[in-house]
Amino acid sequence: MTITPSDNIKKEINENISDELISDVIRNRIKLQKKRFHANDNISDFINPGELEQLQKEVASKVKDLLKSLVIDIDNDHNSQETAERVAKMYLREVFKGRYHKRPTVTDFPNAKNLDEIYTLGPISVRSACSHHMVPIIGDCWIGIKPGDKVIGISKFARVADWVFSRPHIQEEAVMILADEIERLCEPKGLAILVKAKHYCMCWRGVKEPNTSMINSIVRGDFRHDPSLKQEFFELVKNQPNGLSCY
Ligand SMILES: [Zn+2]
């Protein structure tokens, strides 16, 4: 078969593509759309079917390099032989799944009975990692809702919170992102979120304070405009069996 110049060029292009790291392919797609890809952004819209497997392989090979740079004998240390693969799987499929996987499906229903009272959910356990050190942030989340025209099943709040927190974060931004998602899903008249979490970058390293937790909250809509409603939410949280008073 005669190879024409255009075939040669095509071959070269294909070879270049296959040499390219899948993370570069995904990153370029995001840049082309002028979107952000910070640690706490979800980038699942830019990952095509089958590419997450390729990304997992790439991450494993980079973790292998990291272990080598830490002068760990990954060839002979039986405890470290599969560590790179385990860490890559853990990052992409478990602890940071909220970056690489789409939001769980949430169906909304009309607020048929025009429920107008606030309700509070919690504690919902949340797990994340700090963007600064990539070590765990583990805590509890309480959500207060004053419904609007739409409602969603209560278990969905836990699923969405898990999805949002399963990314590298700083706590203040995690709470804001969760609030944005809940507002998008059920457009409540009021929304309050409180998170109390332990940061392992404070208790495992650095100042090594094992008992310090960080609490932050966000109030929107009626919870923001009506101080008595805000007060009611914090009282409800405080009075729950696993409320803040137990810490
Ligand atoms: Zn940290």
PDB file of C-alpha atoms and ligand atoms in Angstrom:
ATOM      1  CA  MET A   1       0.000   0.000   0.000  1.00  0.00           C
ATOM      2  CA  THR A   2       1.293   3.476  -0.847  1.00  0.00           C
ATOM      3  CA  ILE A   3       1.379   5.896   2.006  1.00  0.00           C
ATOM      4  CA  THR A   4       0.458   9.352   0.803  1.00  0.00           C
ATOM      5  CA  PRO A   5       1.780  12.419   2.610  1.00  0.00           C
ATOM      6  CA  SER A   6      -1.629  13.078   4.074  1.00  0.00           C
ATOM      7  CA  ASP A   7      -1.657   9.566   5.588  1.00  0.00           C
ATOM      8  CA  ASN A   8       1.729  10.260   7.117  1.00  0.00           C
ATOM      9  CA  ILE A   9       0.460  13.446   8.678  1.00  0.00           C
ATOM     10  CA  LYS A  10      -2.603  11.616   9.983  1.00  0.00           C
ATOM     11  CA  LYS A  11      -0.373   8.909  11.458  1.00  0.00           C
ATOM     12  CA  GLU A  12       1.792  11.522  13.164  1.00  0.00           C
ATOM     13  CA  ILE A  13      -1.251  13.267  14.608  1.00  0.00           C
ATOM     14  CA  ASN A  14      -2.637   9.953  15.898  1.00  0.00           C
ATOM     15  CA  GLU A  15       0.697   9.076  17.491  1.00  0.00           C
ATOM     16  CA  ASN A  16       0.851  12.479  19.164  1.00  0.00           C
ATOM     17  CA  ILE A  17      -2.660  12.014  20.481  1.00  0.00           C
ATOM     18  CA  SER A  18      -1.865   8.593  21.891  1.00  0.00           C
ATOM     19  CA  ASP A  19       1.284  10.015  23.569  1.00  0.00           C
ATOM     20  CA  GLU A  20      -0.719  12.736  25.241  1.00  0.00           C
ATOM     21  CA  LEU A  21      -1.636  12.200  28.872  1.00  0.00           C
ATOM     22  CA  ILE A  22      -5.356  11.823  29.401  1.00  0.00           C
ATOM     23  CA  SER A  23      -5.189  14.547  32.085  1.00  0.00           C
ATOM     24  CA  ASP A  24      -3.882  16.919  29.373  1.00  0.00           C
ATOM     25  CA  VAL A  25      -6.745  15.971  27.055  1.00  0.00           C
ATOM     26  CA  ILE A  26      -9.316  16.661  29.789  1.00  0.00           C
ATOM     27  CA  ARG A  27      -7.574  19.853  30.937  1.00  0.00           C
ATOM     28  CA  ASN A  28      -7.478  21.207  27.370  1.00  0.00           C
ATOM     29  CA  ARG A  29     -11.183  20.520  26.929  1.00  0.00           C
ATOM     30  CA  ILE A  30     -11.950  22.488  30.092  1.00  0.00           C
ATOM     31  CA  LYS A  31      -9.689  25.380  29.043  1.00  0.00           C
ATOM     32  CA  LEU A  32     -11.313  25.487  25.626  1.00  0.00           C
ATOM     33  CA  GLN A  33     -14.679  26.039  27.306  1.00  0.00           C
ATOM     34  CA  LYS A  34     -13.052  28.641  29.606  1.00  0.00           C
ATOM     35  CA  LYS A  35     -14.293  26.735  32.695  1.00  0.00           C
ATOM     36  CA  ARG A  36     -12.606  26.430  36.086  1.00  0.00           C
ATOM     37  CA  PHE A  37     -10.975  23.265  37.344  1.00  0.00           C
ATOM     38  CA  HIS A  38     -10.107  24.152  40.901  1.00  0.00           C
ATOM     39  CA  ALA A  39      -9.800  21.353  43.460  1.00  0.00           C
ATOM     40  CA  ASN A  40     -13.427  21.755  44.556  1.00  0.00           C
ATOM     41  CA  ASP A  41     -14.943  21.948  41.044  1.00  0.00           C
ATOM     42  CA  ASN A  42     -16.784  19.046  39.436  1.00  0.00           C
ATOM     43  CA  ILE A  43     -15.236  18.265  36.034  1.00  0.00           C
ATOM     44  CA  SER A  44     -17.357  15.243  35.078  1.00  0.00           C
ATOM     45  CA  ASP A  45     -18.834  17.048  32.043  1.00  0.00           C
ATOM     46  CA  PHE A  46     -15.387  16.985  30.436  1.00  0.00           C
ATOM     47  CA  ILE A  47     -14.645  13.302  30.973  1.00  0.00           C
ATOM     48  CA  ASN A  48     -15.800  10.964  28.212  1.00  0.00           C
ATOM     49  CA  PRO A  49     -16.847   7.335  28.797  1.00  0.00           C
ATOM     50  CA  GLY A  50     -13.780   5.166  29.387  1.00  0.00           C
ATOM     51  CA  GLU A  51     -11.477   8.074  30.226  1.00  0.00           C
ATOM     52  CA  LEU A  52     -11.811   7.763  33.999  1.00  0.00           C
ATOM     53  CA  GLU A  53     -10.137   4.327  33.767  1.00  0.00           C
ATOM     54  CA  GLN A  54      -7.281   5.906  31.777  1.00  0.00           C
ATOM     55  CA  LEU A  55      -7.033   8.747  34.293  1.00  0.00           C
ATOM     56  CA  GLN A  56      -6.871   6.252  37.156  1.00  0.00           C
ATOM     57  CA  LYS A  57      -3.934   4.508  35.445  1.00  0.00           C
ATOM     58  CA  GLU A  58      -2.158   7.835  34.905  1.00  0.00           C
ATOM     59  CA  VAL A  59      -2.670   8.884  38.555  1.00  0.00           C
ATOM     60  CA  ALA A  60      -1.361   5.492  39.719  1.00  0.00           C
ATOM     61  CA  SER A  61       1.816   5.943  37.698  1.00  0.00           C
ATOM     62  CA  LYS A  62       2.324   9.437  39.176  1.00  0.00           C
ATOM     63  CA  VAL A  63       1.716   8.173  42.717  1.00  0.00           C
ATOM     64  CA  LYS A  64       4.307   5.488  41.992  1.00  0.00           C
ATOM     65  CA  ASP A  65       6.756   8.276  41.118  1.00  0.00           C
ATOM     66  CA  LEU A  66       5.844  10.088  44.337  1.00  0.00           C
ATOM     67  CA  LEU A  67       6.545   6.948  46.395  1.00  0.00           C
ATOM     68  CA  LYS A  68       9.857   6.507  44.573  1.00  0.00           C
ATOM     69  CA  SER A  69      10.771  10.119  45.351  1.00  0.00           C
ATOM     70  CA  LEU A  70       9.983   9.418  48.971  1.00  0.00           C
ATOM     71  CA  VAL A  71      12.639   6.658  48.657  1.00  0.00           C
ATOM     72  CA  ILE A  72      10.175   3.857  49.388  1.00  0.00           C
ATOM     73  CA  ASP A  73      11.171   0.521  47.869  1.00  0.00           C
ATOM     74  CA  ILE A  74       7.962  -0.190  45.964  1.00  0.00           C
ATOM     75  CA  ASP A  75       9.533  -3.252  44.306  1.00  0.00           C
ATOM     76  CA  ASN A  76      10.454  -5.109  47.462  1.00  0.00           C
ATOM     77  CA  ASP A  77       8.338  -3.617  50.248  1.00  0.00           C
ATOM     78  CA  HIS A  78       5.336  -5.956  50.245  1.00  0.00           C
ATOM     79  CA  ASN A  79       3.206  -3.286  51.980  1.00  0.00           C
ATOM     80  CA  SER A  80       3.848  -0.679  49.287  1.00  0.00           C
ATOM     81  CA  GLN A  81       3.679  -2.744  46.113  1.00  0.00           C
ATOM     82  CA  GLU A  82       0.057  -1.971  45.199  1.00  0.00           C
ATOM     83  CA  THR A  83      -0.177   1.325  47.090  1.00  0.00           C
ATOM     84  CA  ALA A  84      -0.078   3.556  43.993  1.00  0.00           C
ATOM     85  CA  GLU A  85      -3.019   1.716  42.399  1.00  0.00           C
ATOM     86  CA  ARG A  86      -4.960   1.789  45.688  1.00  0.00           C
ATOM     87  CA  VAL A  87      -4.383   5.529  46.165  1.00  0.00           C
ATOM     88  CA  ALA A  88      -5.405   6.337  42.565  1.00  0.00           C
ATOM     89  CA  LYS A  89      -8.609   4.310  42.957  1.00  0.00           C
ATOM     90  CA  MET A  90      -9.339   5.934  46.316  1.00  0.00           C
ATOM     91  CA  TYR A  91      -8.928   9.464  44.909  1.00  0.00           C
ATOM     92  CA  LEU A  92     -10.958   9.011  41.727  1.00  0.00           C
ATOM     93  CA  ARG A  93     -13.672   6.629  42.927  1.00  0.00           C
ATOM     94  CA  GLU A  94     -14.062   7.342  46.633  1.00  0.00           C
ATOM     95  CA  VAL A  95     -12.758  10.366  48.493  1.00  0.00           C
ATOM     96  CA  PHE A  96     -12.741  12.775  45.496  1.00  0.00           C
ATOM     97  CA  LYS A  97     -15.577  11.172  43.539  1.00  0.00           C
ATOM     98  CA  GLY A  98     -17.456  14.476  43.720  1.00  0.00           C
ATOM     99  CA  ARG A  99     -14.950  15.914  41.202  1.00  0.00           C
ATOM    100  CA  TYR A 100     -15.089  13.129  38.607  1.00  0.00           C
ATOM    101  CA  HIS A 101     -18.622  11.735  38.807  1.00  0.00           C
ATOM    102  CA  LYS A 102     -21.920  13.382  37.996  1.00  0.00           C
ATOM    103  CA  ARG A 103     -24.297  14.560  40.705  1.00  0.00           C
ATOM    104  CA  PRO A 104     -26.611  11.817  41.992  1.00  0.00           C
ATOM    105  CA  THR A 105     -30.013  11.978  40.333  1.00  0.00           C
ATOM    106  CA  VAL A 106     -32.486  13.953  42.402  1.00  0.00           C
ATOM    107  CA  THR A 107     -36.160  14.099  41.524  1.00  0.00           C
ATOM    108  CA  ASP A 108     -38.171  17.034  42.782  1.00  0.00           C
ATOM    109  CA  PHE A 109     -41.877  16.994  43.609  1.00  0.00           C
ATOM    110  CA  PRO A 110     -44.375  19.835  43.813  1.00  0.00           C
ATOM    111  CA  ASN A 111     -44.974  21.119  47.325  1.00  0.00           C
ATOM    112  CA  ALA A 112     -48.606  19.976  47.020  1.00  0.00           C
ATOM    113  CA  LYS A 113     -49.622  20.827  50.585  1.00  0.00           C
ATOM    114  CA  ASN A 114     -47.906  24.212  50.500  1.00  0.00           C
ATOM    115  CA  LEU A 115     -45.790  23.250  53.490  1.00  0.00           C
ATOM    116  CA  ASP A 116     -44.545  26.532  54.896  1.00  0.00           C
ATOM    117  CA  GLU A 117     -42.819  25.459  58.122  1.00  0.00           C
ATOM    118  CA  ILE A 118     -39.098  24.990  58.429  1.00  0.00           C
ATOM    119  CA  TYR A 119     -37.587  21.560  58.841  1.00  0.00           C
ATOM    120  CA  THR A 120     -34.108  20.570  59.865  1.00  0.00           C
ATOM    121  CA  LEU A 121     -32.037  17.551  58.847  1.00  0.00           C
ATOM    122  CA  GLY A 122     -28.956  16.278  60.542  1.00  0.00           C
ATOM    123  CA  PRO A 123     -26.471  15.282  61.494  1.00  0.00           C
ATOM    124  CA  ILE A 124     -25.417  14.224  57.998  1.00  0.00           C
ATOM    125  CA  SER A 125     -21.821  13.030  58.147  1.00  0.00           C
ATOM    126  CA  VAL A 126     -19.525  14.737  55.670  1.00  0.00           C
ATOM    127  CA  ARG A 127     -16.031  13.733  54.609  1.00  0.00           C
ATOM    128  CA  SER A 128     -13.612  15.809  52.629  1.00  0.00           C
ATOM    129  CA  ALA A 129      -9.911  16.657  52.470  1.00  0.00           C
ATOM    130  CA  CYS A 130      -8.313  20.055  52.826  1.00  0.00           C
ATOM    131  CA  SER A 131      -7.040  21.473  49.537  1.00  0.00           C
ATOM    132  CA  HIS A 132      -3.896  22.672  51.305  1.00  0.00           C
ATOM    133  CA  HIS A 133      -2.589  19.349  52.649  1.00  0.00           C
ATOM    134  CA  MET A 134      -4.925  16.704  51.172  1.00  0.00           C
ATOM    135  CA  VAL A 135      -5.644  15.245  54.605  1.00  0.00           C
ATOM    136  CA  PRO A 136      -9.157  14.463  55.895  1.00  0.00           C
ATOM    137  CA  ILE A 137     -11.819  16.857  57.080  1.00  0.00           C
ATOM    138  CA  ILE A 138     -14.550  14.881  58.830  1.00  0.00           C
ATOM    139  CA  GLY A 139     -17.655  16.295  60.403  1.00  0.00           C
ATOM    140  CA  ASP A 140     -21.391  16.750  60.604  1.00  0.00           C
ATOM    141  CA  CYS A 141     -23.759  18.892  58.632  1.00  0.00           C
ATOM    142  CA  TRP A 142     -27.236  20.186  59.494  1.00  0.00           C
ATOM    143  CA  ILE A 143     -29.582  21.588  56.890  1.00  0.00           C
ATOM    144  CA  GLY A 144     -32.631  23.796  57.503  1.00  0.00           C
ATOM    145  CA  ILE A 145     -35.190  24.298  54.784  1.00  0.00           C
ATOM    146  CA  LYS A 146     -38.185  26.561  54.399  1.00  0.00           C
ATOM    147  CA  PRO A 147     -39.773  24.973  51.334  1.00  0.00           C
ATOM    148  CA  GLY A 148     -40.722  26.793  48.172  1.00  0.00           C
ATOM    149  CA  ASP A 149     -42.763  25.309  45.316  1.00  0.00           C
ATOM    150  CA  LYS A 150     -40.566  22.194  45.050  1.00  0.00           C
ATOM    151  CA  VAL A 151     -39.474  19.554  47.550  1.00  0.00           C
ATOM    152  CA  ILE A 152     -36.949  16.718  47.348  1.00  0.00           C
ATOM    153  CA  GLY A 153     -36.699  13.485  49.341  1.00  0.00           C
ATOM    154  CA  ILE A 154     -34.785  13.921  52.589  1.00  0.00           C
ATOM    155  CA  SER A 155     -32.222  11.207  51.779  1.00  0.00           C
ATOM    156  CA  LYS A 156     -31.233  13.247  48.707  1.00  0.00           C
ATOM    157  CA  PHE A 157     -29.762  15.971  50.919  1.00  0.00           C
ATOM    158  CA  ALA A 158     -27.303  13.414  52.324  1.00  0.00           C
ATOM    159  CA  ARG A 159     -26.409  12.173  48.844  1.00  0.00           C
ATOM    160  CA  VAL A 160     -25.815  15.669  47.490  1.00  0.00           C
ATOM    161  CA  ALA A 161     -23.815  16.667  50.600  1.00  0.00           C
ATOM    162  CA  ASP A 162     -21.628  13.561  50.160  1.00  0.00           C
ATOM    163  CA  TRP A 163     -21.081  14.400  46.474  1.00  0.00           C
ATOM    164  CA  VAL A 164     -20.163  18.023  47.182  1.00  0.00           C
ATOM    165  CA  PHE A 165     -17.862  17.250  50.106  1.00  0.00           C
ATOM    166  CA  SER A 166     -16.056  14.422  48.268  1.00  0.00           C
ATOM    167  CA  ARG A 167     -13.575  16.864  46.757  1.00  0.00           C
ATOM    168  CA  PRO A 168     -10.546  18.692  48.142  1.00  0.00           C
ATOM    169  CA  HIS A 169     -11.982  21.770  49.870  1.00  0.00           C
ATOM    170  CA  ILE A 170     -11.723  24.471  52.395  1.00  0.00           C
ATOM    171  CA  GLN A 171     -14.730  24.188  54.692  1.00  0.00           C
ATOM    172  CA  GLU A 172     -16.155  27.670  54.052  1.00  0.00           C
ATOM    173  CA  GLU A 173     -16.339  27.078  50.291  1.00  0.00           C
ATOM    174  CA  ALA A 174     -17.727  23.538  50.684  1.00  0.00           C
ATOM    175  CA  VAL A 175     -20.715  24.937  52.594  1.00  0.00           C
ATOM    176  CA  MET A 176     -21.311  27.599  49.919  1.00  0.00           C
ATOM    177  CA  ILE A 177     -21.151  25.037  47.096  1.00  0.00           C
ATOM    178  CA  LEU A 178     -23.592  22.761  48.943  1.00  0.00           C
ATOM    179  CA  ALA A 179     -25.963  25.705  49.457  1.00  0.00           C
ATOM    180  CA  ASP A 180     -25.807  26.533  45.721  1.00  0.00           C
ATOM    181  CA  GLU A 181     -26.620  22.916  44.785  1.00  0.00           C
ATOM    182  CA  ILE A 182     -29.579  22.690  47.181  1.00  0.00           C
ATOM    183  CA  GLU A 183     -30.968  26.010  45.956  1.00  0.00           C
ATOM    184  CA  ARG A 184     -30.643  24.784  42.366  1.00  0.00           C
ATOM    185  CA  LEU A 185     -32.437  21.521  43.197  1.00  0.00           C
ATOM    186  CA  CYS A 186     -35.439  22.668  45.217  1.00  0.00           C
ATOM    187  CA  GLU A 187     -35.475  26.490  45.193  1.00  0.00           C
ATOM    188  CA  PRO A 188     -36.390  26.827  48.870  1.00  0.00           C
ATOM    189  CA  LYS A 189     -37.742  30.078  50.354  1.00  0.00           C
ATOM    190  CA  GLY A 190     -35.053  29.776  52.980  1.00  0.00           C
ATOM    191  CA  LEU A 191     -31.941  27.666  53.467  1.00  0.00           C
ATOM    192  CA  ALA A 192     -29.590  27.303  56.423  1.00  0.00           C
ATOM    193  CA  ILE A 193     -26.566  25.023  56.620  1.00  0.00           C
ATOM    194  CA  LEU A 194     -24.242  24.447  59.527  1.00  0.00           C
ATOM    195  CA  VAL A 195     -21.110  22.301  59.410  1.00  0.00           C
ATOM    196  CA  LYS A 196     -18.927  21.286  62.318  1.00  0.00           C
ATOM    197  CA  ALA A 197     -15.790  19.424  61.267  1.00  0.00           C
ATOM    198  CA  LYS A 198     -12.454  18.223  62.486  1.00  0.00           C
ATOM    199  CA  HIS A 199      -9.501  19.104  60.278  1.00  0.00           C
ATOM    200  CA  TYR A 200      -6.708  16.543  60.272  1.00  0.00           C
ATOM    201  CA  CYS A 201      -4.258  19.184  59.093  1.00  0.00           C
ATOM    202  CA  MET A 202      -4.729  20.636  62.568  1.00  0.00           C
ATOM    203  CA  CYS A 203      -4.782  17.457  64.646  1.00  0.00           C
ATOM    204  CA  TRP A 204      -2.439  15.134  62.715  1.00  0.00           C
ATOM    205  CA  ARG A 205       0.192  17.703  61.767  1.00  0.00           C
ATOM    206  CA  GLY A 206       1.009  21.392  62.354  1.00  0.00           C
ATOM    207  CA  VAL A 207      -0.256  22.550  65.741  1.00  0.00           C
ATOM    208  CA  LYS A 208      -1.475  18.993  66.559  1.00  0.00           C
ATOM    209  CA  GLU A 209      -4.664  20.072  68.328  1.00  0.00           C
ATOM    210  CA  PRO A 210      -6.834  16.937  68.355  1.00  0.00           C
ATOM    211  CA  ASN A 211      -9.925  18.540  69.906  1.00  0.00           C
ATOM    212  CA  THR A 212     -10.358  21.621  67.750  1.00  0.00           C
ATOM    213  CA  SER A 213     -13.270  21.721  65.335  1.00  0.00           C
ATOM    214  CA  MET A 214     -14.359  24.369  62.914  1.00  0.00           C
ATOM    215  CA  ILE A 215     -17.989  25.447  62.773  1.00  0.00           C
ATOM    216  CA  ASN A 216     -19.388  27.551  59.995  1.00  0.00           C
ATOM    217  CA  SER A 217     -22.824  28.286  58.703  1.00  0.00           C
ATOM    218  CA  ILE A 218     -24.616  29.913  55.854  1.00  0.00           C
ATOM    219  CA  VAL A 219     -28.126  31.360  55.811  1.00  0.00           C
ATOM    220  CA  ARG A 220     -30.030  32.385  52.724  1.00  0.00           C
ATOM    221  CA  GLY A 221     -33.486  33.676  51.810  1.00  0.00           C
ATOM    222  CA  ASP A 222     -35.969  33.837  54.699  1.00  0.00           C
ATOM    223  CA  PHE A 223     -33.368  32.539  57.168  1.00  0.00           C
ATOM    224  CA  ARG A 224     -31.282  35.583  56.347  1.00  0.00           C
ATOM    225  CA  HIS A 225     -34.083  38.135  56.411  1.00  0.00           C
ATOM    226  CA  ASP A 226     -35.890  36.836  59.473  1.00  0.00           C
ATOM    227  CA  PRO A 227     -33.687  36.649  62.609  1.00  0.00           C
ATOM    228  CA  SER A 228     -36.307  34.593  64.494  1.00  0.00           C
ATOM    229  CA  LEU A 229     -36.214  31.885  61.804  1.00  0.00           C
ATOM    230  CA  LYS A 230     -32.436  31.788  61.948  1.00  0.00           C
ATOM    231  CA  GLN A 231     -32.645  31.515  65.736  1.00  0.00           C
ATOM    232  CA  GLU A 232     -35.171  28.664  65.404  1.00  0.00           C
ATOM    233  CA  PHE A 233     -32.769  26.729  63.140  1.00  0.00           C
ATOM    234  CA  PHE A 234     -29.832  27.062  65.522  1.00  0.00           C
ATOM    235  CA  GLU A 235     -32.053  26.108  68.486  1.00  0.00           C
ATOM    236  CA  LEU A 236     -33.332  23.021  66.624  1.00  0.00           C
ATOM    237  CA  VAL A 237     -29.772  21.938  65.834  1.00  0.00           C
ATOM    238  CA  LYS A 238     -28.598  22.573  69.400  1.00  0.00           C
ATOM    239  CA  ASN A 239     -31.434  20.551  70.894  1.00  0.00           C
ATOM    240  CA  GLN A 240     -31.018  17.442  68.751  1.00  0.00           C
ATOM    241  CA  PRO A 241     -29.510  14.388  70.460  1.00  0.00           C
ATOM    242  CA  ASN A 242     -26.373  14.720  68.345  1.00  0.00           C
ATOM    243  CA  GLY A 243     -26.572  18.477  68.133  1.00  0.00           C
ATOM    244  CA  LEU A 244     -23.807  20.947  68.767  1.00  0.00           C
ATOM    245  CA  SER A 245     -24.177  20.820  72.547  1.00  0.00           C
ATOM    246  CA  CYS A 246     -22.769  17.257  72.503  1.00  0.00           C
ATOM    247  CA  TYR A 247     -19.383  18.399  71.226  1.00  0.00           C
TER     248      TYR A 247
HETATM  249 ZN    ZN B   1      -4.801  21.671  55.535  1.00  0.00          ZN
END
